[in-house]
CSV table of C-alpha atoms in Angstrom, one decimal:
chain,number,residue,atom,x,y,z
A,25,MET,CA,107.4,92.8,137.1
A,26,GLU,CA,107.6,90.4,134.2
A,27,LYS,CA,105.5,92.7,132.1
A,28,LEU,CA,107.5,95.6,133.3
A,29,GLU,CA,110.7,94.0,132.0
A,30,ARG,CA,109.2,94.0,128.5
A,31,PHE,CA,109.0,97.8,128.4
A,32,GLY,CA,111.7,100.1,127.0
A,33,LYS,CA,114.0,102.3,129.0
A,34,GLU,CA,111.9,105.4,128.7
A,35,THR,CA,108.7,103.6,129.8
A,36,LYS,CA,110.5,102.1,132.8
A,37,ILE,CA,111.8,105.6,133.8
A,38,LEU,CA,108.3,106.9,133.7
A,39,LEU,CA,106.9,104.1,135.8
A,40,TYR,CA,109.8,104.3,138.3
A,41,GLY,CA,109.2,108.1,138.5
A,42,ILE,CA,105.5,107.7,139.3
A,43,THR,CA,106.4,105.0,141.9
A,44,ALA,CA,109.0,107.4,143.5
A,45,VAL,CA,106.4,110.2,143.7
A,46,CYS,CA,103.9,107.8,145.3
A,47,ILE,CA,106.4,106.7,147.9
A,48,LEU,CA,107.5,110.3,148.6
A,49,SER,CA,103.8,111.3,149.1
A,50,PHE,CA,103.3,108.5,151.6
A,51,ALA,CA,106.5,109.5,153.4
A,52,LEU,CA,105.3,113.1,153.6
A,53,LEU,CA,101.9,112.0,154.9
A,54,PRO,CA,102.8,112.4,158.6
A,55,ALA,CA,104.1,115.9,158.1
A,56,VAL,CA,100.9,116.8,156.1
A,57,SER,CA,98.6,115.4,158.8
A,58,GLY,CA,100.7,117.2,161.5
A,59,VAL,CA,100.1,120.5,159.8
A,60,PHE,CA,96.3,119.8,159.7
A,61,ALA,CA,96.4,118.7,163.4
A,62,LYS,CA,98.3,121.9,164.4
A,63,THR,CA,95.7,124.0,162.7
A,64,PHE,CA,93.0,122.1,164.5
A,65,GLN,CA,94.8,122.5,167.8
A,66,LYS,CA,94.9,126.3,167.3
A,67,GLU,CA,91.2,126.4,166.5
A,68,LEU,CA,90.5,124.3,169.6
A,69,LEU,CA,92.6,126.6,171.8
A,70,LEU,CA,90.8,129.7,170.6
A,71,HIS,CA,87.5,128.0,171.3
A,72,ASP,CA,88.6,126.9,174.8
A,73,TYR,CA,90.0,130.4,175.6
A,74,SER,CA,86.7,132.0,174.5
A,75,VAL,CA,84.7,129.6,176.7
A,76,ALA,CA,86.9,130.1,179.7
A,77,GLY,CA,87.0,133.8,179.3
A,78,SER,CA,83.2,134.0,179.0
A,79,LEU,CA,82.7,131.9,182.1
A,80,LEU,CA,85.2,134.1,184.1
A,81,ARG,CA,83.4,137.2,182.9
A,82,ASN,CA,80.0,136.0,184.0
A,83,PRO,CA,80.4,133.3,186.7
A,84,GLY,CA,76.7,132.7,186.8
A,85,GLU,CA,76.2,132.4,183.1
A,86,MET,CA,74.7,129.2,181.7
A,87,ALA,CA,77.4,126.9,180.3
A,88,VAL,CA,75.6,126.5,177.1
A,89,SER,CA,75.7,130.2,176.2
A,90,ALA,CA,79.4,130.2,176.9
A,91,PHE,CA,79.9,127.5,174.3
A,92,THR,CA,77.5,129.0,171.7
A,93,SER,CA,77.9,132.8,172.1
A,94,GLU,CA,80.0,134.8,169.6
A,95,LYS,CA,83.7,134.9,170.6
A,96,GLU,CA,85.0,138.2,171.8
A,97,ALA,CA,88.6,139.3,171.9
A,98,ALA,CA,88.4,140.2,175.6
A,99,ASP,CA,87.1,136.8,176.5
A,100,ILE,CA,89.8,135.1,174.4
A,101,LYS,CA,92.5,137.2,176.1
A,102,ARG,CA,91.0,136.5,179.6
A,103,GLY,CA,90.7,132.8,179.0
A,104,LYS,CA,94.2,132.6,177.5
A,105,GLN,CA,95.7,134.1,180.6
A,106,ALA,CA,93.7,131.8,182.9
A,107,LEU,CA,94.4,128.6,181.0
A,108,GLY,CA,98.0,129.6,180.3
A,109,ALA,CA,98.6,129.9,184.0
A,110,ALA,CA,97.3,126.4,184.3
A,111,GLY,CA,99.8,125.2,181.6
A,112,TYR,CA,97.3,124.9,178.8
A,113,ASP,CA,98.6,126.9,175.8
A,114,GLU,CA,100.0,126.6,172.3
A,115,GLU,CA,103.1,124.9,173.6
A,116,THR,CA,101.1,122.0,175.0
A,117,SER,CA,102.0,118.7,173.3
A,118,MET,CA,99.4,117.1,171.0
A,119,ARG,CA,99.9,113.9,172.8
A,120,LEU,CA,98.3,115.5,175.9
A,121,LEU,CA,95.2,116.5,173.8
A,122,PRO,CA,93.2,113.3,172.9
A,123,SER,CA,90.9,115.1,170.5
A,124,VAL,CA,93.8,116.5,168.6
A,125,SER,CA,95.6,113.1,168.5
A,126,ALA,CA,92.4,111.5,167.3
A,127,TYR,CA,91.9,114.1,164.6
A,128,ARG,CA,95.5,113.7,163.4
A,129,GLY,CA,95.0,109.9,163.2
A,130,LYS,CA,91.8,110.3,161.2
A,131,VAL,CA,93.5,112.8,158.9
A,132,THR,CA,96.4,110.4,158.4
A,133,ARG,CA,94.2,107.5,157.6
A,134,GLY,CA,92.0,109.6,155.3
A,135,PHE,CA,94.9,110.9,153.3
A,136,PHE,CA,96.5,107.4,153.2
A,137,VAL,CA,93.3,105.9,151.7
A,138,LEU,CA,92.9,108.8,149.3
A,139,PHE,CA,96.5,108.8,148.2
A,140,LEU,CA,96.4,105.0,147.8
A,141,PHE,CA,93.3,105.2,145.7
A,142,ILE,CA,94.5,108.0,143.5
A,143,PHE,CA,97.9,106.6,142.9
A,144,GLY,CA,96.6,103.1,142.4
A,145,MET,CA,94.2,104.4,139.8
A,146,VAL,CA,96.8,106.6,138.1
A,147,TYR,CA,99.4,103.8,138.2
A,148,SER,CA,97.0,101.2,136.9
A,149,PHE,CA,95.8,103.4,134.1
A,150,ILE,CA,99.3,104.5,133.0
A,151,PHE,CA,100.6,100.9,133.4
A,152,PHE,CA,98.0,99.4,131.2
A,153,TYR,CA,98.1,102.3,128.7
A,154,LEU,CA,101.8,101.9,128.3
A,155,TYR,CA,101.4,98.1,128.2
A,156,ARG,CA,98.9,98.5,125.3
A,157,GLN,CA,101.1,101.0,123.5
A,158,HIS,CA,104.0,98.5,124.0
A,159,LYS,CA,102.0,95.8,122.3
A,160,ILE,CA,101.2,98.1,119.4
A,161,ILE,CA,104.8,99.1,119.0
A,162,THR,CA,105.9,95.4,119.3
A,163,ARG,CA,103.5,94.5,116.5
A,164,ALA,CA,104.7,97.4,114.4
A,165,GLN,CA,108.3,96.4,114.9
A,166,LYS,CA,107.4,92.8,113.8
A,167,SER,CA,105.8,94.2,110.7
A,168,ILE,CA,108.8,96.3,109.9
A,169,ARG,CA,111.1,93.4,110.4
A,170,GLU,CA,109.0,91.2,108.1
A,171,PHE,CA,109.0,94.0,105.5
A,172,LEU,CA,112.8,94.2,105.7
A,173,GLU,CA,113.1,90.4,105.3
A,174,GLY,CA,111.3,90.6,102.0
A,175,ARG,CA,107.6,90.5,102.7
A,176,THR,CA,106.9,93.8,100.8
A,177,ASP,CA,103.1,93.3,101.2
A,178,CYS,CA,103.4,93.4,105.1
A,179,ARG,CA,101.7,96.4,106.7
A,180,MET,CA,101.0,97.7,110.2
A,181,GLU,CA,97.6,97.4,111.7
A,182,SER,CA,96.4,101.1,112.0
A,183,GLU,CA,92.6,101.2,111.8
A,184,GLN,CA,92.4,104.1,114.3
A,185,THR,CA,93.7,107.7,114.0
A,186,GLY,CA,95.9,109.9,116.1
A,187,GLY,CA,99.0,109.2,118.2
A,188,TRP,CA,101.0,106.2,117.1
A,189,TYR,CA,98.4,105.3,114.5
A,190,SER,CA,99.1,108.5,112.5
A,191,LEU,CA,102.8,107.5,112.5
A,192,MET,CA,101.9,104.0,111.4
A,193,HIS,CA,99.7,105.4,108.5
A,194,GLU,CA,102.7,107.4,107.3
A,195,ILE,CA,105.0,104.3,107.6
A,196,ASN,CA,102.5,102.2,105.7
A,197,GLU,CA,102.4,104.8,102.9
A,198,LEU,CA,106.2,104.8,102.9
A,199,ALA,CA,106.2,101.0,102.7
A,200,ALA,CA,103.8,101.2,99.8
A,201,VAL,CA,106.1,103.6,98.0
A,202,LEU,CA,109.1,101.4,98.7
A,203,SER,CA,107.2,98.3,97.5
A,204,ALA,CA,106.3,100.1,94.3
A,205,HIS,CA,110.0,101.0,93.8
A,206,VAL,CA,111.1,97.4,94.6
A,207,GLN,CA,108.5,96.1,92.1
A,208,LYS,CA,109.6,98.6,89.5
A,209,GLU,CA,113.3,97.6,90.0
A,210,LYS,CA,112.3,94.0,89.7
A,211,GLN,CA,110.4,94.7,86.5
A,212,VAL,CA,113.4,96.6,85.2
A,213,ARG,CA,115.7,93.7,86.0
A,214,GLU,CA,113.4,91.2,84.3
A,215,PHE,CA,113.0,93.6,81.4
A,216,LEU,CA,116.8,93.8,81.0
A,217,GLN,CA,117.2,90.0,81.3
A,218,ASN,CA,114.5,89.5,78.7
A,219,ILE,CA,116.1,91.9,76.3
A,220,ILE,CA,119.5,90.3,76.8
A,221,SER,CA,117.9,86.9,76.3
A,222,ASP,CA,116.0,88.0,73.2
A,223,VAL,CA,119.1,89.6,71.6
A,224,SER,CA,121.2,86.5,72.3
A,225,HIS,CA,118.5,84.2,70.9
A,226,GLN,CA,117.9,86.3,67.8
A,227,LEU,CA,121.6,86.9,67.0
A,228,LYS,CA,122.7,83.3,67.5
A,229,THR,CA,121.3,82.1,64.1
A,230,PRO,CA,122.6,84.8,61.8
A,231,LEU,CA,126.0,84.9,63.6
A,232,SER,CA,126.3,81.2,63.1
A,233,ALA,CA,125.4,81.6,59.5
A,234,LEU,CA,127.9,84.4,59.0
A,235,ARG,CA,130.7,82.2,60.6
A,236,MET,CA,129.9,79.4,58.3
A,237,TYR,CA,129.7,81.7,55.3
A,238,ASP,CA,133.1,83.2,56.2
A,239,GLU,CA,134.7,79.7,56.4
A,240,ILE,CA,133.2,78.8,53.1
A,241,ILE,CA,134.5,82.0,51.5
A,242,SER,CA,138.0,81.4,53.0
A,243,ASP,CA,138.1,77.9,51.8
A,244,SER,CA,136.9,78.9,48.3
A,245,ALA,CA,138.9,82.0,47.8
A,246,SER,CA,139.8,81.0,44.2
A,247,ASP,CA,136.2,80.3,43.2
A,248,SER,CA,134.8,83.7,42.4
A,249,LYS,CA,131.2,82.5,41.9
A,250,THR,CA,131.1,80.8,45.4
A,251,VAL,CA,132.7,83.9,47.0
A,252,ARG,CA,130.1,86.1,45.3
A,253,ASP,CA,127.1,83.9,46.3
A,254,PHE,CA,128.1,83.6,49.9
A,255,SER,CA,129.0,87.3,50.1
A,256,LYS,CA,125.4,88.1,49.2
A,257,LYS,CA,124.2,85.6,51.8
A,258,SER,CA,126.5,87.2,54.4
A,259,LEU,CA,125.2,90.7,53.5
A,260,ARG,CA,121.6,89.4,53.9
A,261,GLU,CA,122.4,88.0,57.4
A,262,ILE,CA,124.1,91.3,58.3
A,263,LYS,CA,120.9,93.2,57.3
A,264,ARG,CA,118.9,90.7,59.2
A,265,ILE,CA,121.0,91.5,62.3
A,266,GLU,CA,120.7,95.2,61.8
A,267,ASN,CA,116.9,95.0,61.4
A,268,THR,CA,116.6,92.8,64.5
A,269,VAL,CA,118.8,95.1,66.7
A,270,HIS,CA,117.1,98.2,65.4
A,271,THR,CA,113.6,96.8,66.1
A,272,LEU,CA,114.7,95.5,69.6
A,273,LEU,CA,116.0,98.9,70.5
A,274,LYS,CA,112.7,100.5,69.5
A,275,LEU,CA,110.8,98.0,71.6
A,276,ALA,CA,113.1,98.4,74.5
A,277,ARG,CA,112.9,102.2,74.5
A,278,LEU,CA,109.1,102.1,74.2
A,279,ASP,CA,108.8,99.6,77.1
A,280,ALA,CA,111.2,101.7,79.2
A,281,GLY,CA,109.1,104.9,78.6
A,282,MET,CA,112.2,106.6,77.1
A,283,ILE,CA,110.3,107.8,74.0
A,284,PRO,CA,107.6,110.4,74.7
A,285,MET,CA,104.9,110.4,71.9
A,286,GLN,CA,104.9,113.7,70.1
A,287,LYS,CA,101.1,113.6,69.4
A,288,THR,CA,99.5,116.1,67.1
A,289,LYS,CA,96.3,116.2,65.1
A,290,GLU,CA,97.1,114.2,61.9
A,291,ASN,CA,95.1,113.7,58.8
A,292,LEU,CA,94.6,109.9,58.6
A,293,SER,CA,94.3,109.8,54.8
A,294,ALA,CA,97.7,111.5,54.4
A,295,LEU,CA,99.3,109.3,57.0
A,296,ILE,CA,98.1,106.1,55.2
A,297,GLN,CA,99.3,107.5,51.9
A,298,ASP,CA,102.8,108.0,53.4
A,299,VAL,CA,102.8,104.3,54.5
A,300,LEU,CA,101.7,103.1,51.1
A,301,GLU,CA,104.6,104.9,49.4
A,302,GLN,CA,107.0,102.6,51.3
A,303,PHE,CA,105.4,99.5,49.8
A,304,GLU,CA,104.4,100.6,46.3
A,305,ILE,CA,107.4,99.2,44.5
A,306,ARG,CA,107.4,95.9,46.5
A,307,ALA,CA,103.7,95.4,45.8
A,308,GLU,CA,104.1,96.1,42.1
A,309,ARG,CA,107.1,93.7,41.9
A,310,GLU,CA,105.2,91.0,43.6
A,311,LYS,CA,102.0,91.7,41.6
A,312,LYS,CA,99.9,92.5,44.6
A,313,THR,CA,97.4,95.4,45.0
A,314,ILE,CA,96.8,97.6,48.0
A,315,GLU,CA,93.4,99.4,48.1
A,316,VAL,CA,92.5,102.2,50.5
A,317,THR,CA,89.1,103.6,51.4
A,318,GLY,CA,88.1,106.2,54.0
A,319,ASP,CA,87.0,109.7,54.6
A,320,SER,CA,89.7,112.3,53.8
A,321,GLY,CA,88.4,114.4,56.6
A,322,VAL,CA,89.2,112.0,59.4
A,323,PHE,CA,91.9,113.1,61.9
A,324,LEU,CA,93.7,111.2,64.5
A,325,PHE,CA,95.6,112.5,67.5
A,326,CYS,CA,98.9,110.6,67.3
A,327,ASP,CA,102.6,110.7,66.7
A,328,ALA,CA,102.7,110.4,62.9
A,329,LEU,CA,106.2,108.7,62.7
A,330,TRP,CA,105.3,106.0,65.2
A,331,MET,CA,101.8,105.5,63.9
A,332,SER,CA,103.2,105.1,60.4
A,333,GLU,CA,105.6,102.4,61.8
A,334,ALA,CA,102.7,100.5,63.4
A,335,VAL,CA,100.5,100.6,60.3
A,336,GLY,CA,103.5,99.8,58.1
A,337,ASN,CA,104.4,96.7,60.1
A,338,ILE,CA,100.9,95.4,59.7
A,339,VAL,CA,100.9,96.1,55.9
A,340,LYS,CA,104.3,94.5,55.6
A,341,ASN,CA,103.0,91.4,57.5
A,342,ALA,CA,100.1,91.3,55.0
A,343,LEU,CA,102.4,91.4,52.0
A,344,GLU,CA,104.6,88.6,53.4
A,345,HIS,CA,101.6,86.3,53.9
A,346,THR,CA,99.8,87.1,50.6
A,347,GLU,CA,100.4,85.1,47.4
A,348,GLN,CA,101.2,86.7,44.1
A,349,GLY,CA,98.1,88.5,42.8
A,350,GLY,CA,96.7,88.9,46.3
A,351,HIS,CA,94.9,92.0,47.6
A,352,ILE,CA,95.3,94.1,50.7
A,353,PHE,CA,92.5,96.4,51.8
A,354,ILE,CA,93.0,99.4,54.2
A,355,HIS,CA,89.9,101.1,55.4
A,356,TRP,CA,89.4,103.8,58.1
A,357,GLN,CA,86.3,105.4,59.7
A,358,GLN,CA,85.4,107.6,62.6
A,359,THR,CA,82.4,107.4,64.9
A,360,PRO,CA,81.6,109.8,67.8
A,361,LEU,CA,83.6,107.5,70.1
A,362,LEU,CA,86.2,105.7,68.0
A,363,THR,CA,88.6,106.1,65.2
A,364,GLN,CA,89.1,102.7,63.5
A,365,ILE,CA,91.7,101.5,61.0
A,366,VAL,CA,91.1,98.1,59.4
A,367,ILE,CA,93.9,96.3,57.4
A,368,LYS,CA,92.7,93.1,55.7
A,369,ASP,CA,94.3,90.7,53.3
A,370,ASP,CA,93.2,87.6,51.3
A,371,GLY,CA,96.3,85.6,52.1
A,372,ALA,CA,97.1,82.4,53.8
A,373,GLY,CA,95.2,83.4,57.0
A,374,ILE,CA,96.0,82.5,60.5
A,375,HIS,CA,96.1,79.0,62.0
A,376,PRO,CA,93.9,78.5,65.1
A,377,GLU,CA,97.0,77.7,67.2
A,378,ASP,CA,98.6,81.0,66.3
A,379,PHE,CA,95.8,83.4,67.5
A,380,TYR,CA,97.0,83.5,71.1
A,381,HIS,CA,100.7,84.0,70.2
A,382,ILE,CA,100.6,86.3,67.1
A,383,PHE,CA,101.6,89.4,69.2
A,384,LYS,CA,104.3,87.7,71.2
A,385,ARG,CA,107.8,88.8,70.5
A,386,PHE,CA,109.9,86.4,68.3
A,387,TYR,CA,106.9,84.2,67.7
A,388,ARG,CA,106.9,82.7,64.3
A,389,SER,CA,104.3,80.2,63.2
A,390,ARG,CA,105.4,76.8,62.1
A,391,PHE,CA,103.0,77.3,59.1
A,392,SER,CA,104.7,80.6,58.1
A,393,LYS,CA,106.5,80.6,54.7
A,394,ASP,CA,108.5,83.7,55.7
A,395,ALA,CA,112.0,82.2,56.4
A,396,TYR,CA,113.6,85.5,57.3
A,397,GLY,CA,111.1,87.1,59.6
A,398,THR,CA,112.1,88.1,63.1
A,399,GLY,CA,108.7,88.0,64.8
A,400,LEU,CA,109.0,91.6,66.0
A,401,GLY,CA,106.9,93.5,63.6
A,402,LEU,CA,103.4,92.8,65.1
A,403,PRO,CA,104.6,93.1,68.7
A,404,LEU,CA,106.1,96.5,67.9
A,405,ALA,CA,102.8,97.6,66.2
A,406,LYS,CA,100.9,96.5,69.3
A,407,THR,CA,103.2,98.4,71.6
A,408,ILE,CA,102.9,101.6,69.5
A,409,VAL,CA,99.1,101.4,69.4
A,410,GLU,CA,98.9,100.8,73.1
A,411,ASN,CA,101.2,103.7,73.8
A,412,HIS,CA,98.6,105.8,71.9
A,413,GLY,CA,95.9,104.5,74.3
A,414,GLY,CA,94.5,102.3,71.5
A,415,SER,CA,93.9,98.6,71.1
A,416,ILE,CA,94.7,96.1,68.3
A,417,SER,CA,92.9,92.8,67.5
A,418,VAL,CA,93.0,90.2,64.8
A,419,THR,CA,90.4,87.9,63.2
A,420,GLY,CA,90.6,85.4,60.4
A,421,GLY,CA,91.0,81.8,59.7
A,422,LEU,CA,93.3,79.3,57.9
A,423,GLY,CA,93.0,80.1,54.1
A,424,ALA,CA,90.6,83.0,54.8
A,425,GLY,CA,93.1,85.8,55.2
A,426,ALA,CA,93.6,88.0,58.2
A,427,GLU,CA,92.0,91.2,59.4
A,428,PHE,CA,93.7,93.6,61.9
A,429,THR,CA,91.6,96.2,63.6
A,430,LEU,CA,93.1,99.2,65.4
A,431,ASN,CA,90.7,101.2,67.6
A,432,PHE,CA,91.5,104.6,69.1
A,433,CYS,CA,89.3,106.5,71.6
A,434,ASN,CA,88.2,110.0,70.4
A,435,LEU,CA,88.0,111.3,74.0
A,436,THR,CA,91.7,111.8,74.1
A,437,LYS,CA,92.4,115.5,74.1
A,438,GLU,CA,95.2,117.3,72.4
């Protein structure tokens, strides 16, 4: 009964119903055995009528033939009249017929044993089946409870198929989908927190500078030279803020998947030339040269605007870390498997401690001479390249320049 108490309402109703049917069957057992005994009594009467009628028809007949010969209607009628006159007929009580009473007792005991065995087996099978199902459901409920409490990796044990297991498989799939959504929401929250933190961190310095410049300008309103100098500095900080916010927005939209790449088959030579046009004047002013080499027949499946941004950020980084009179080399080539773009400079190079951080956002080397960089150009280039299914790597050493290599798989279809 202790086990029974663990079951649910529907299971208890089923078990109580089976028990009620079992009790009712045992209660009806006397009536059933009575029907069988009554049938046996009728057959016994017909036999006795036939024997008596046969003996009355042939008084000298052997007794054996009277018992074994075929029953005839005339013998049955004759015997019924004779035995009825003696008080032996269908109205005779079973209690006065020992053979009938004994037969009824045997039938009752036989049916009792049979019913007891059948109902015992059925009850035991159903009880243990339901108990097993109850254990399965209890474990499933525990798994669901743990999932709702935050263990998103918790799943139901459902190695088999069919029945409850099919439902468990479906619930496990639902749990996997919900876990994925939870993880995605968590990533989105972390992403937003990082963006807010990055924006706050990057805007703190230029805003503090602007506040200081504004105070100086206010205090030196009569000194036109001071006002002019600090106005220029304020304008420079405003541009720095604009560049930072603009680049952060680009990174945020790329990370969030809000910008689908409009990829088309682009001539790589033309794309590189477009990038160079952005830096020709600066390179000439700083007395630096940019050399390009590559097959004019190479094509790359990409978004031209975003790829120009990625290559441009690397070229800009090279210009910032190359001394006056320095050289920047851009080379591209295509193999059956890869399209490769290499951007190399002979500048200050990369310090060993910077190799593992160079593509991190807002990372600025303590050896860098660029006082106004935001540390977002290379991370943005890396994000763009990876959104095109490519990879980016860097080699070089301190005082030996830097070499950036962009690889794109040619198996990408248009």
